[in-house]
XYZ file of C-alpha atoms in Angstrom:
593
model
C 152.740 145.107 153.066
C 151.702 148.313 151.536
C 148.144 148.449 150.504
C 148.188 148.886 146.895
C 147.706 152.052 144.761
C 144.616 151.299 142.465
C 142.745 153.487 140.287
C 139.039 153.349 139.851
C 136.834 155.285 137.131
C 133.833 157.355 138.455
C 130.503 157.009 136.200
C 127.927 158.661 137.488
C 124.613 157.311 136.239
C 122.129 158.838 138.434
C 121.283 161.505 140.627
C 120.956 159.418 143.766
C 123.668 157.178 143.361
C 126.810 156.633 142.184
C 128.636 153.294 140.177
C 131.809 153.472 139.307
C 133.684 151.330 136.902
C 137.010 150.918 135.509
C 137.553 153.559 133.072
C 140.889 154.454 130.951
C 139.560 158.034 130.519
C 138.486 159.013 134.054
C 141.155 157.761 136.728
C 141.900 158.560 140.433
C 144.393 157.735 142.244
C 143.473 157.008 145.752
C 146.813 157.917 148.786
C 148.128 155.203 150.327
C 150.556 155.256 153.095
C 153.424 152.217 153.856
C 152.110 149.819 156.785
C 155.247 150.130 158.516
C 154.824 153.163 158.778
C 151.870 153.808 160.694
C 152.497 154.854 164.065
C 156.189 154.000 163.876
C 158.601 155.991 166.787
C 161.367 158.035 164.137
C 164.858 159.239 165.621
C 166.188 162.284 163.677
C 170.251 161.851 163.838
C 172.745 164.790 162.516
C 175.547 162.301 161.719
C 178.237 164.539 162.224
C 177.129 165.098 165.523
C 176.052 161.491 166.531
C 178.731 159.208 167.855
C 182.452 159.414 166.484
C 183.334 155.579 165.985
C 186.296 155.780 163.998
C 188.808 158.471 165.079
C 190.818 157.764 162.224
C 188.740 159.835 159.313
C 188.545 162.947 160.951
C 188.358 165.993 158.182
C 191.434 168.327 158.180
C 191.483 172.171 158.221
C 191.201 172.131 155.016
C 188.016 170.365 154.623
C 186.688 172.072 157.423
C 188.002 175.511 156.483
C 188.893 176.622 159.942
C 191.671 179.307 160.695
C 195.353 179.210 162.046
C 196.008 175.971 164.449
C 191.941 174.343 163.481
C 191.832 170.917 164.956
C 189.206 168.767 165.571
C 186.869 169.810 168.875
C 187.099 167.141 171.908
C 183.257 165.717 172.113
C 183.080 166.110 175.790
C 184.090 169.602 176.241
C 181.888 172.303 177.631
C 179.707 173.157 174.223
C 180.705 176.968 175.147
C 184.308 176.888 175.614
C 186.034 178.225 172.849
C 189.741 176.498 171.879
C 192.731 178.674 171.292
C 192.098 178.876 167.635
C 188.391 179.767 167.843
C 189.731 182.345 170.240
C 192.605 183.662 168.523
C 190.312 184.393 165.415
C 187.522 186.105 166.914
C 185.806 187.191 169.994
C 182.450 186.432 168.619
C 181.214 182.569 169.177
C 178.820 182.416 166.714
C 181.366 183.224 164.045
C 183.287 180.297 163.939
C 181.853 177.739 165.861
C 180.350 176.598 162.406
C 183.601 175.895 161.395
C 184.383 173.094 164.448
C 184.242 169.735 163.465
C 183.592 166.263 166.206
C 184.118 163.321 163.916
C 180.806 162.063 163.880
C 180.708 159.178 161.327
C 178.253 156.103 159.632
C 180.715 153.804 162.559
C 179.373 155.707 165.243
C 175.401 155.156 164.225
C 176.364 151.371 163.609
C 177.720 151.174 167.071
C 174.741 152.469 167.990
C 171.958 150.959 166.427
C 171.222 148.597 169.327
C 170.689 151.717 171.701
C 168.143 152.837 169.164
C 166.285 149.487 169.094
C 166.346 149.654 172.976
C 165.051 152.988 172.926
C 162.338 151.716 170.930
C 162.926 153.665 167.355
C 161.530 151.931 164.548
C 162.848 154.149 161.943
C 166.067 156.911 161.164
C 166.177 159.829 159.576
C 169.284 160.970 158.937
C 170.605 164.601 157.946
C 172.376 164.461 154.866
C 175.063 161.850 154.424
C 176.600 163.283 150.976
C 179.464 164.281 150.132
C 179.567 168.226 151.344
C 182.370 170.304 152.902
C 180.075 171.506 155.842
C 179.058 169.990 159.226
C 175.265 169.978 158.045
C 175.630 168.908 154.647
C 173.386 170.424 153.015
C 175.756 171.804 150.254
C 176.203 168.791 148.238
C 179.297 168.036 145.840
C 178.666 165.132 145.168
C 174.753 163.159 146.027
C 176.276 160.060 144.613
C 178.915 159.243 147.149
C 178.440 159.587 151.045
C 180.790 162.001 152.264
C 184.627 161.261 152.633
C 185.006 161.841 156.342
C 181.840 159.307 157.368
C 183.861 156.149 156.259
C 187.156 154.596 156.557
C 189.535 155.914 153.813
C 189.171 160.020 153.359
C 192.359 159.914 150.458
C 190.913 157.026 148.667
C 187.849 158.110 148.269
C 188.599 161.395 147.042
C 191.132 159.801 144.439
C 187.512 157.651 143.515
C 185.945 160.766 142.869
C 188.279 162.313 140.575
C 188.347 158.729 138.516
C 185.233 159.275 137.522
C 182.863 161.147 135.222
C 180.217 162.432 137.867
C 177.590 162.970 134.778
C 178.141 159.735 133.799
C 176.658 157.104 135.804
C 178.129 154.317 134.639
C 181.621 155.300 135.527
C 180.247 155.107 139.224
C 181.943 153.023 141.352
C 181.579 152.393 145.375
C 183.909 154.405 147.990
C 184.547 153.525 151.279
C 182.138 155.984 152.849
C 179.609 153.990 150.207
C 180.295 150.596 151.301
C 180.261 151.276 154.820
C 176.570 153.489 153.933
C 175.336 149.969 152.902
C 176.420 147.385 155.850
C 174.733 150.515 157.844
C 171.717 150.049 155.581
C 172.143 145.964 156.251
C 172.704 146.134 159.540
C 169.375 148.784 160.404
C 167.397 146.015 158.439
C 168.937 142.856 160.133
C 167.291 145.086 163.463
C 164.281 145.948 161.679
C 164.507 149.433 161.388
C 163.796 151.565 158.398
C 166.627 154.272 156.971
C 165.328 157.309 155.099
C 167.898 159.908 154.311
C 167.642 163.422 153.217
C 167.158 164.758 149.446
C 168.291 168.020 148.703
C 167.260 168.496 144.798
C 166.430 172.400 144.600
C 170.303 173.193 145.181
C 173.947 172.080 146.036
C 177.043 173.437 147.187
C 179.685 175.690 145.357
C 181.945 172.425 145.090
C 178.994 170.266 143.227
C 180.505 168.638 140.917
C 179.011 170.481 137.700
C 178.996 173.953 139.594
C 183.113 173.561 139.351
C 183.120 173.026 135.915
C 180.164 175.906 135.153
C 183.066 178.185 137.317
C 185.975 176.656 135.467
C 184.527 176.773 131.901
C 182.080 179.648 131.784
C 179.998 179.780 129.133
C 181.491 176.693 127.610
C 180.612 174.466 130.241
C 178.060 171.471 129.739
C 176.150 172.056 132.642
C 175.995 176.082 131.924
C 172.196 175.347 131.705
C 172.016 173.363 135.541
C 171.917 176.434 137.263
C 170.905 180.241 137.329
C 173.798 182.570 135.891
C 172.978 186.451 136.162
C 176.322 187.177 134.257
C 179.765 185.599 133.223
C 183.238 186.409 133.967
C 184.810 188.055 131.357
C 188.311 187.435 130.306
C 189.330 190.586 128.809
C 188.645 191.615 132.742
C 191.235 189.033 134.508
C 191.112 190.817 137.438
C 187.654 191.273 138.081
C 185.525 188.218 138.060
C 181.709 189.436 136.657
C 180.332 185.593 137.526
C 177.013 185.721 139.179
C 174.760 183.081 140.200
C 171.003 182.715 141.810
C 171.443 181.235 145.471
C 169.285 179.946 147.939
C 167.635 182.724 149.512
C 170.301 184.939 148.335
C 173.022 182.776 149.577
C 175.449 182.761 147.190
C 177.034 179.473 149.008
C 174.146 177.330 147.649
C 173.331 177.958 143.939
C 169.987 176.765 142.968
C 168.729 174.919 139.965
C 167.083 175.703 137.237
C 163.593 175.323 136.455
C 161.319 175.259 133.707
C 157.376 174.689 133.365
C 157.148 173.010 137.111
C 160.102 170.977 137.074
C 163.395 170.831 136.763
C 165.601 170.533 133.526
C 166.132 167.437 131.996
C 169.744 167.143 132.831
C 169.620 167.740 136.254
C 166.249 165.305 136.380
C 168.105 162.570 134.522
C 170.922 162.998 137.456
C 168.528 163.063 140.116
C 166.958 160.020 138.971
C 170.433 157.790 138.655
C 171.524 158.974 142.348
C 167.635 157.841 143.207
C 168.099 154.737 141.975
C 171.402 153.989 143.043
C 170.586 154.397 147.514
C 167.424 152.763 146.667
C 168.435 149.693 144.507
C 172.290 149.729 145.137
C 172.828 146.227 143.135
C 170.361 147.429 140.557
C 169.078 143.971 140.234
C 165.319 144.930 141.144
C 164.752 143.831 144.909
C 164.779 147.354 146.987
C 165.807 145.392 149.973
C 169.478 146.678 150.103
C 168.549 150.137 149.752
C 167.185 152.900 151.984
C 163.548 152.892 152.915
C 162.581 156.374 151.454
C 163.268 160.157 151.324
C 162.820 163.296 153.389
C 162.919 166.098 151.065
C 164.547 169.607 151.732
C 162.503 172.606 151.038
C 160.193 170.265 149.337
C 157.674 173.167 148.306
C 160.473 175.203 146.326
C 160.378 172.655 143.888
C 158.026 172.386 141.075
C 155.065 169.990 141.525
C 155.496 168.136 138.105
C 159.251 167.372 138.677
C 157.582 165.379 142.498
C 155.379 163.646 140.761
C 157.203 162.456 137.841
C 159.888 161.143 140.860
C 157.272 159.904 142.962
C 156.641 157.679 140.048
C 159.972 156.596 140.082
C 160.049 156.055 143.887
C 157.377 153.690 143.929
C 158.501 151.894 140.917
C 161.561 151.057 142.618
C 159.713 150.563 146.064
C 156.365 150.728 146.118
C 156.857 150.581 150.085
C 159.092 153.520 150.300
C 157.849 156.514 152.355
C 158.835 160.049 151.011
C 158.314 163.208 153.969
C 158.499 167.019 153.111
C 159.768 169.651 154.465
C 156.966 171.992 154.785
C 156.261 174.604 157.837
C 152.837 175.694 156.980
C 149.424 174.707 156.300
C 150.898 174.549 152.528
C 151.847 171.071 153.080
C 148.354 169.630 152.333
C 149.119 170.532 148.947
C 152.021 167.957 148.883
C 150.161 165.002 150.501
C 149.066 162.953 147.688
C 148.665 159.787 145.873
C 151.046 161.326 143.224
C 153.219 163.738 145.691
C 154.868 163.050 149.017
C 153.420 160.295 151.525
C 153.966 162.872 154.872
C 154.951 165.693 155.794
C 156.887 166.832 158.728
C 154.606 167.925 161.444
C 155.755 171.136 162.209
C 151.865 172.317 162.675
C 151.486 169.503 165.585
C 154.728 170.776 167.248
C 153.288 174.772 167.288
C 150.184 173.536 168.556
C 152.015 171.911 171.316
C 154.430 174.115 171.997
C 151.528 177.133 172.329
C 149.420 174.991 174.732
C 151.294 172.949 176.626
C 154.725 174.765 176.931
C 153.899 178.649 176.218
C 150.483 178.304 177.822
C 149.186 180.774 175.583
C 146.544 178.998 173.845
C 143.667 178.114 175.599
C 142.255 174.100 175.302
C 139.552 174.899 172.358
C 142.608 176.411 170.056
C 144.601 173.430 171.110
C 141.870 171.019 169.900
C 140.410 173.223 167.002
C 144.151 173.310 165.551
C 145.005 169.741 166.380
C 141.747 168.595 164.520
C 142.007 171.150 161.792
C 145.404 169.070 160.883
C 143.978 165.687 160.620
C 141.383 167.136 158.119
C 143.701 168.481 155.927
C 145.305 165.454 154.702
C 143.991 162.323 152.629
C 142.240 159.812 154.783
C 145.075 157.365 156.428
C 147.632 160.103 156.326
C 147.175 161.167 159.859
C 148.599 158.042 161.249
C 152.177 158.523 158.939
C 152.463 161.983 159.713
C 155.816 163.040 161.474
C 154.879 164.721 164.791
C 158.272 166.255 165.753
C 158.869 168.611 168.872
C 162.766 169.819 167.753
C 164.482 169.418 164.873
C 168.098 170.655 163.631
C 166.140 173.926 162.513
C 164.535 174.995 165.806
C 165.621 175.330 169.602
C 166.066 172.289 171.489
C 162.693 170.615 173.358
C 164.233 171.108 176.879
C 165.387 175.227 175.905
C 161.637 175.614 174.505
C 160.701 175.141 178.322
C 163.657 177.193 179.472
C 162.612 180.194 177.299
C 158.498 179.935 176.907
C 156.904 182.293 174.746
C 160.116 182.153 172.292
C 159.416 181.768 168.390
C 159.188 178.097 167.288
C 160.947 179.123 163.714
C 163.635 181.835 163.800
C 166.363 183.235 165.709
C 166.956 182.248 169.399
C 170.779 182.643 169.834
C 171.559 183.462 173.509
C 171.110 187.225 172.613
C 168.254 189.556 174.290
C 167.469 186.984 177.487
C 167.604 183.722 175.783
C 168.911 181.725 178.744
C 171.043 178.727 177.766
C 170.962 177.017 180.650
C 169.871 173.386 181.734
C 166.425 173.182 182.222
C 165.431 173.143 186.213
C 163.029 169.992 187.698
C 159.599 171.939 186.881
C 160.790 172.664 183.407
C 161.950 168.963 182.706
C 158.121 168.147 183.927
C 156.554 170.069 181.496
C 158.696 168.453 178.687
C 158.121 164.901 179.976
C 153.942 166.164 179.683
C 155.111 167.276 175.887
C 156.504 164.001 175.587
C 153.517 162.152 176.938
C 151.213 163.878 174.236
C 153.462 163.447 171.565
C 153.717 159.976 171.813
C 150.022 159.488 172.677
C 148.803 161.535 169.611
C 147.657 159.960 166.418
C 150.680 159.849 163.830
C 154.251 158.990 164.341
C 156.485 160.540 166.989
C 160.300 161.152 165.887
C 162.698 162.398 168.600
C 165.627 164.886 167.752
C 169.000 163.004 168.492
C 169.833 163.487 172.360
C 166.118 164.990 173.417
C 165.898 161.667 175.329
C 169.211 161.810 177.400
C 168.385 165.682 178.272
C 170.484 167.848 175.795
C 169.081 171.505 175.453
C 170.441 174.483 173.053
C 168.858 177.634 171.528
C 168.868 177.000 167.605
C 171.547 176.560 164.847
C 174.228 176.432 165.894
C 173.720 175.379 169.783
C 170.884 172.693 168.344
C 173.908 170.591 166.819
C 176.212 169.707 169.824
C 177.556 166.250 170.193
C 175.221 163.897 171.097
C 175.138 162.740 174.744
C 175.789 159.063 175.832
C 175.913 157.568 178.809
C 179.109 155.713 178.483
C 181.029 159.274 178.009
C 181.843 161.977 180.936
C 181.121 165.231 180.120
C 182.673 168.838 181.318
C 179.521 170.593 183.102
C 178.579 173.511 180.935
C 179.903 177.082 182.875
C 180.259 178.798 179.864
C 178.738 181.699 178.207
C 179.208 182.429 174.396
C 178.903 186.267 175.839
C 180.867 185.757 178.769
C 178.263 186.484 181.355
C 177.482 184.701 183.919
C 176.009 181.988 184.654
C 175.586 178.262 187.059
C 177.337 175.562 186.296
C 175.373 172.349 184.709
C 175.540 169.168 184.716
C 175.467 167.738 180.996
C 175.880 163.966 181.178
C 173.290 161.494 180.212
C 169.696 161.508 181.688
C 168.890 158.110 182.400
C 165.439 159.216 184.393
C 164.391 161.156 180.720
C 166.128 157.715 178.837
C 163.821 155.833 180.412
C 160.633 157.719 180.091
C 160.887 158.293 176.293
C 161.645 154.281 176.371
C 158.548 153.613 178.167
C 156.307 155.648 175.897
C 158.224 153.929 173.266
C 157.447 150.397 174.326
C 153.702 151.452 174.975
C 153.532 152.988 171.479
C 154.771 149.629 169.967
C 152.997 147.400 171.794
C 149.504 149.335 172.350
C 147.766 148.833 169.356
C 145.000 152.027 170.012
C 148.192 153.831 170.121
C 149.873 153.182 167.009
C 146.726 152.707 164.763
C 143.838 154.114 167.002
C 141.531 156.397 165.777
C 142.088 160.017 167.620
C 138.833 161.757 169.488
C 138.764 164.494 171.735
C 136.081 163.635 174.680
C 136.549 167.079 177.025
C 138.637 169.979 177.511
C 138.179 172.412 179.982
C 139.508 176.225 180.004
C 139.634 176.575 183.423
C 141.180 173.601 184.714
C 143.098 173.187 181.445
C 142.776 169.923 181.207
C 141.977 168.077 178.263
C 140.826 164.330 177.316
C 141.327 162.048 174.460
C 140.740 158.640 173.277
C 142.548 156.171 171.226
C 140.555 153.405 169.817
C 141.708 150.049 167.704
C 139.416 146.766 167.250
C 137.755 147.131 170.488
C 140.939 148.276 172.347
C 140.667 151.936 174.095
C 143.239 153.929 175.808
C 142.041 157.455 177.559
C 144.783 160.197 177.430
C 144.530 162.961 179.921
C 146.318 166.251 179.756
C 146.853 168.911 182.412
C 147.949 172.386 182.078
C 147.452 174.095 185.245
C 149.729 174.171 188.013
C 147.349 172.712 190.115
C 146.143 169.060 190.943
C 142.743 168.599 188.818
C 140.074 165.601 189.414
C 138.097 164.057 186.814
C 135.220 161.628 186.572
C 136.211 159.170 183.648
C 133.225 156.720 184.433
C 130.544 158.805 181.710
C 133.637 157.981 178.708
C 134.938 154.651 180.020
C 132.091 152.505 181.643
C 134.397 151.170 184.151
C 134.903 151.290 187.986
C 138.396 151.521 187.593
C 141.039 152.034 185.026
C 145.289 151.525 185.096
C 147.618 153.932 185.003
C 149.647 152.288 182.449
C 152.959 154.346 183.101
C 152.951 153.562 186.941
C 150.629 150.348 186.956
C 148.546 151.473 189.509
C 144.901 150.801 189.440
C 142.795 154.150 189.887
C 139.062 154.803 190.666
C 137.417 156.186 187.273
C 134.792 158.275 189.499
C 137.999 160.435 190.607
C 140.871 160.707 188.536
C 143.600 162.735 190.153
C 145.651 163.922 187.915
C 149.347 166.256 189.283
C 150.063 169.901 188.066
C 151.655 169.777 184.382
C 151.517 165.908 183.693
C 149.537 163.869 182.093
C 147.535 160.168 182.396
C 147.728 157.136 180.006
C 144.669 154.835 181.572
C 143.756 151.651 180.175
């Protein structure tokens, strides 16, 4: 259960000391973070990218917006070979390939849900799942319905749509794409897993509902006030249209909200707030148990911090055991982390300390514990353990490409252009992402792996970050390709079981080792030369030792002065080491119990 939010009053009667009492003038209100979610192993999934498990609600070239003779891409294919229409188009991959769609729907994570439990996830985060013409989603047109092409009846729920009054609420009825959002939702409880979904509230897409009618009706539209207008067409002009609008960083595709003293407008609030309540409490009757499990929130800093905390309130009146994660890249984010703002943050901070240490190799080990430590000091006391340590994401490179291409920025461009090699990572780059993975699940907080990291898929970043996932029960074309046409080997892309089975093991020893999931975090000794570094995991008298090397060379450590003990187990291999010598290979690392 989630430990409750309380507020004390703070009287302080004396120099020395300190009373506090209950006072209505003088509150605080201390963070709290869910239980469940303490430690828990996340899986980020890009649904349209995930598993197709309905072939029968595939979007047309319409939807998609593709050119002359679009159809949907085969999900085996090489991720580089271009169709006849992509080709016929253009000669440049990147300009299109945004435009291919797979057929990834909510059937295909449902069929799936048991692989996650095997793997050992505890919780999804999904990509958005509304309505939206592209493959990402991000470009809402609708956050109260899940998009058309995830369920099983594109037509009918389109002709739902256009029954009802989208700024009314309680015209609202459930599609197809809704109904099969909830068994999903049923069915990731009946396995005990949590589902959080992604919130985009600081802008949608040109087809948003009330961004139509602002287009449509001009100045005389109802929701003229939603959004940003520079200027309005003007009909003595009919063929010139003067309409201007704010977009997301200048993108004109994504018009942005308005704004006023911190928050947004009441309208748009009041809309927010229905389509909050509706994935949380879908029967509305009070019991949260039908509904998702909490929020990860887009650009969560580009929205005013009274407009979070007056939804926070919401959130946890609805579920006071709902988690809510922002999208932040910097050390900004401890701003956010609150007991009347977000609950976590994604970890992007952990991932560029990782990445600089143990993949670049550019940071020596007192950066990589200075930073590391820095982290958990920013945030409220039991925040550390709910924090989302990712490696990859659908914003960055791939994991395995990371180790391909070291030295590469974590955040920003890293298209196959000026030596970015896209190929499949060789054996002593897969080592030195199974030591990545070895840290991140032995870190305090809670690991989440990007859809496919574990069966071996690589890419540079949007759009090569988004192929099709890889399963094991599918054959796969080996990647020859080049979106430049040069050359290059030919790669083997099918599923990894050797990788599977690693990130399943560090899984299963996250979940079941207590020190691991709830342990208090404590570097013991680093060394620059040898590049090794030791920590310790500690829970009720349970401690684990965590050993990391660096350096391409074998390094021996005595663990006796730390542990007390003779001897120690390895507990990925089972074997039973002497604590005076710890051997430890070139770019791996030790879990010893």
């Amino acid at each position: 259960m989630l430990r409750s939010i309380f507020y004390t009053g703070i009287l302080c009667i004396s120099a020395l000391f300190t009373s506090c009492t209950e006072s209505g003038d003088n509150q605080t209100e201390k963070y709290t973070a869910p239980e469940w979610a303490e430690g828990i192993v996340w899986y980020q999934i890009f649904p349209e990218r995930f598993r197709d498990g309905d072939p029968t609600n595939q979007p047309d070239r319409e939807r998609a917006r593709g050119p002359e003779g679009w159809h949907p891409t085969e999900w085996t294919q090489d991720w580089y070979k271009r169709d006849n229409w992509e080709s016929n188009h253009t000669e440049d991959f990147y300009a299109v390939v945004r435009e291919r769609r797979y057929g990834g729907d909510l059937q295909g994570v449902i069929d799936k849900l048991d692989y996650l439990k095997e793997l050992g996830v505890g919780a999804i985060y999904f990509n958005p799942v509304f309505d939206a013409q592209s493959l990402h989603k991000y470009d809402a047109s609708y956050y109260h319905h899940i998009d058309r092409n995830f369920g099983t009846d594109p037509e009918g729920d389109v002709a739902q749509f256009q029954s009802e009054d989208p700024g009314d609420p309680s015209t609202w009825e459930w599609t197809s794409a809704d109904s099969l959002f909830l068994k999903l939702i049923q069915e990731a409880h009946d396995r005990d897993l949590k589902m959080v979904i992604d919130g985009v509230w600081n802008h949608t897409g040109t087809e948003f509902w009330a961004f139509q009618d602002l287009i449509e009706n001009q100045e005389e539209s109802a929701y003229k006030d939603w959004y940003i207008v520079n200027s309005y067409d003007d009909p003595a002009t009919p063929d010139t249209n003067e309409f201007d609008h704010e977009g997301w960083w200048g993108f004109k595709g994504l018009p942005v909200f308005r704004e006023e003293k911190e928050t947004l407008i009441k309208p748009v609030r009041d809309h927010i707030f229905a389509v909050t309540k509706r994935w949380m409490d879908p029967n509305g009757d009070g019991d949260p148990s039908d509904g998702i499990d909490g929020w990860r929130l887009d650009v969560a800093e580009e929205v005013g911090k009274e407009f979070w905390k007056e939804w926070h309130g919401l959130i946890r009146d609805i579920n006071p055991e709902a988690i809510t994660v922002a999208e932040i890249w910097t050390d900004k984010a401890k701003e956010f982390i609150s007991a009347d703002m977000f609950t976590s943050v994604m970890n992007y901070r952990f991932a560029y300390a990782a990445k600089d240490f143990l993949i670049d190799d550019k940071i020596d080990t007192e950066e990589f514990v200075d930073r590391l430590e820095q982290i958990d000091k920013d945030y409220p006391e039991g925040a550390g353990h709910v924090l989302q340590n990712l490696m990859d994401s659908h914003d960055t490179a791939r994991l395995a490409s990371f180790t391909v291409n070291p030295g590469i920025e974590y955040e920003g461009e890293s298209h196959p252009r000026g030596g970015f090699k896209v190929r499949k990572p060789n054996e002593q780059e897969r080592q030195i992402q199974k030591l990545v993975a070895l840290f991140q699940f032995t870190w305090k907080g809670a690991p989440m792996i990007y859809y496919g990291t574990e069966s071996g898929m690589w890419g540079a970043d949007d759009p090569d970050d988004r192929k099709p996932m890889v399963w094991e029960d599918l054959e796969y074309e080996p990647e020859t390709h080049h979106p430049f046409g040069e050359e290059r080997s030919s790669d083997d892309n099918n599923f990894d079981e050797e990788l599977f089975e690693l990130y399943q093991k560090l899984a299963y020893l996250r979940n079941t080792e207590s020190a691991l999931k709830f342990g208090t975090a404590k570097f013991l000794n680093h060394d620059k030369e040898q590049k090794t570094v030791l920590f310790q995991r500690d829970h009720m008298g349970k401690t684990i030792w965590i050993l990391l090397n660096r350096s391409k060379e074998e390094q021996t450590l005595d663990l006796t002065e730390w542990s007390g003990k003779e001897s120690v187990q390895n507990m990925l291999s089972g074997e039973t080491m002497d604590s005076a010598e710890i051997k430890i290979d070139p770019i791996s690392g030790l879990i010893l119990k």
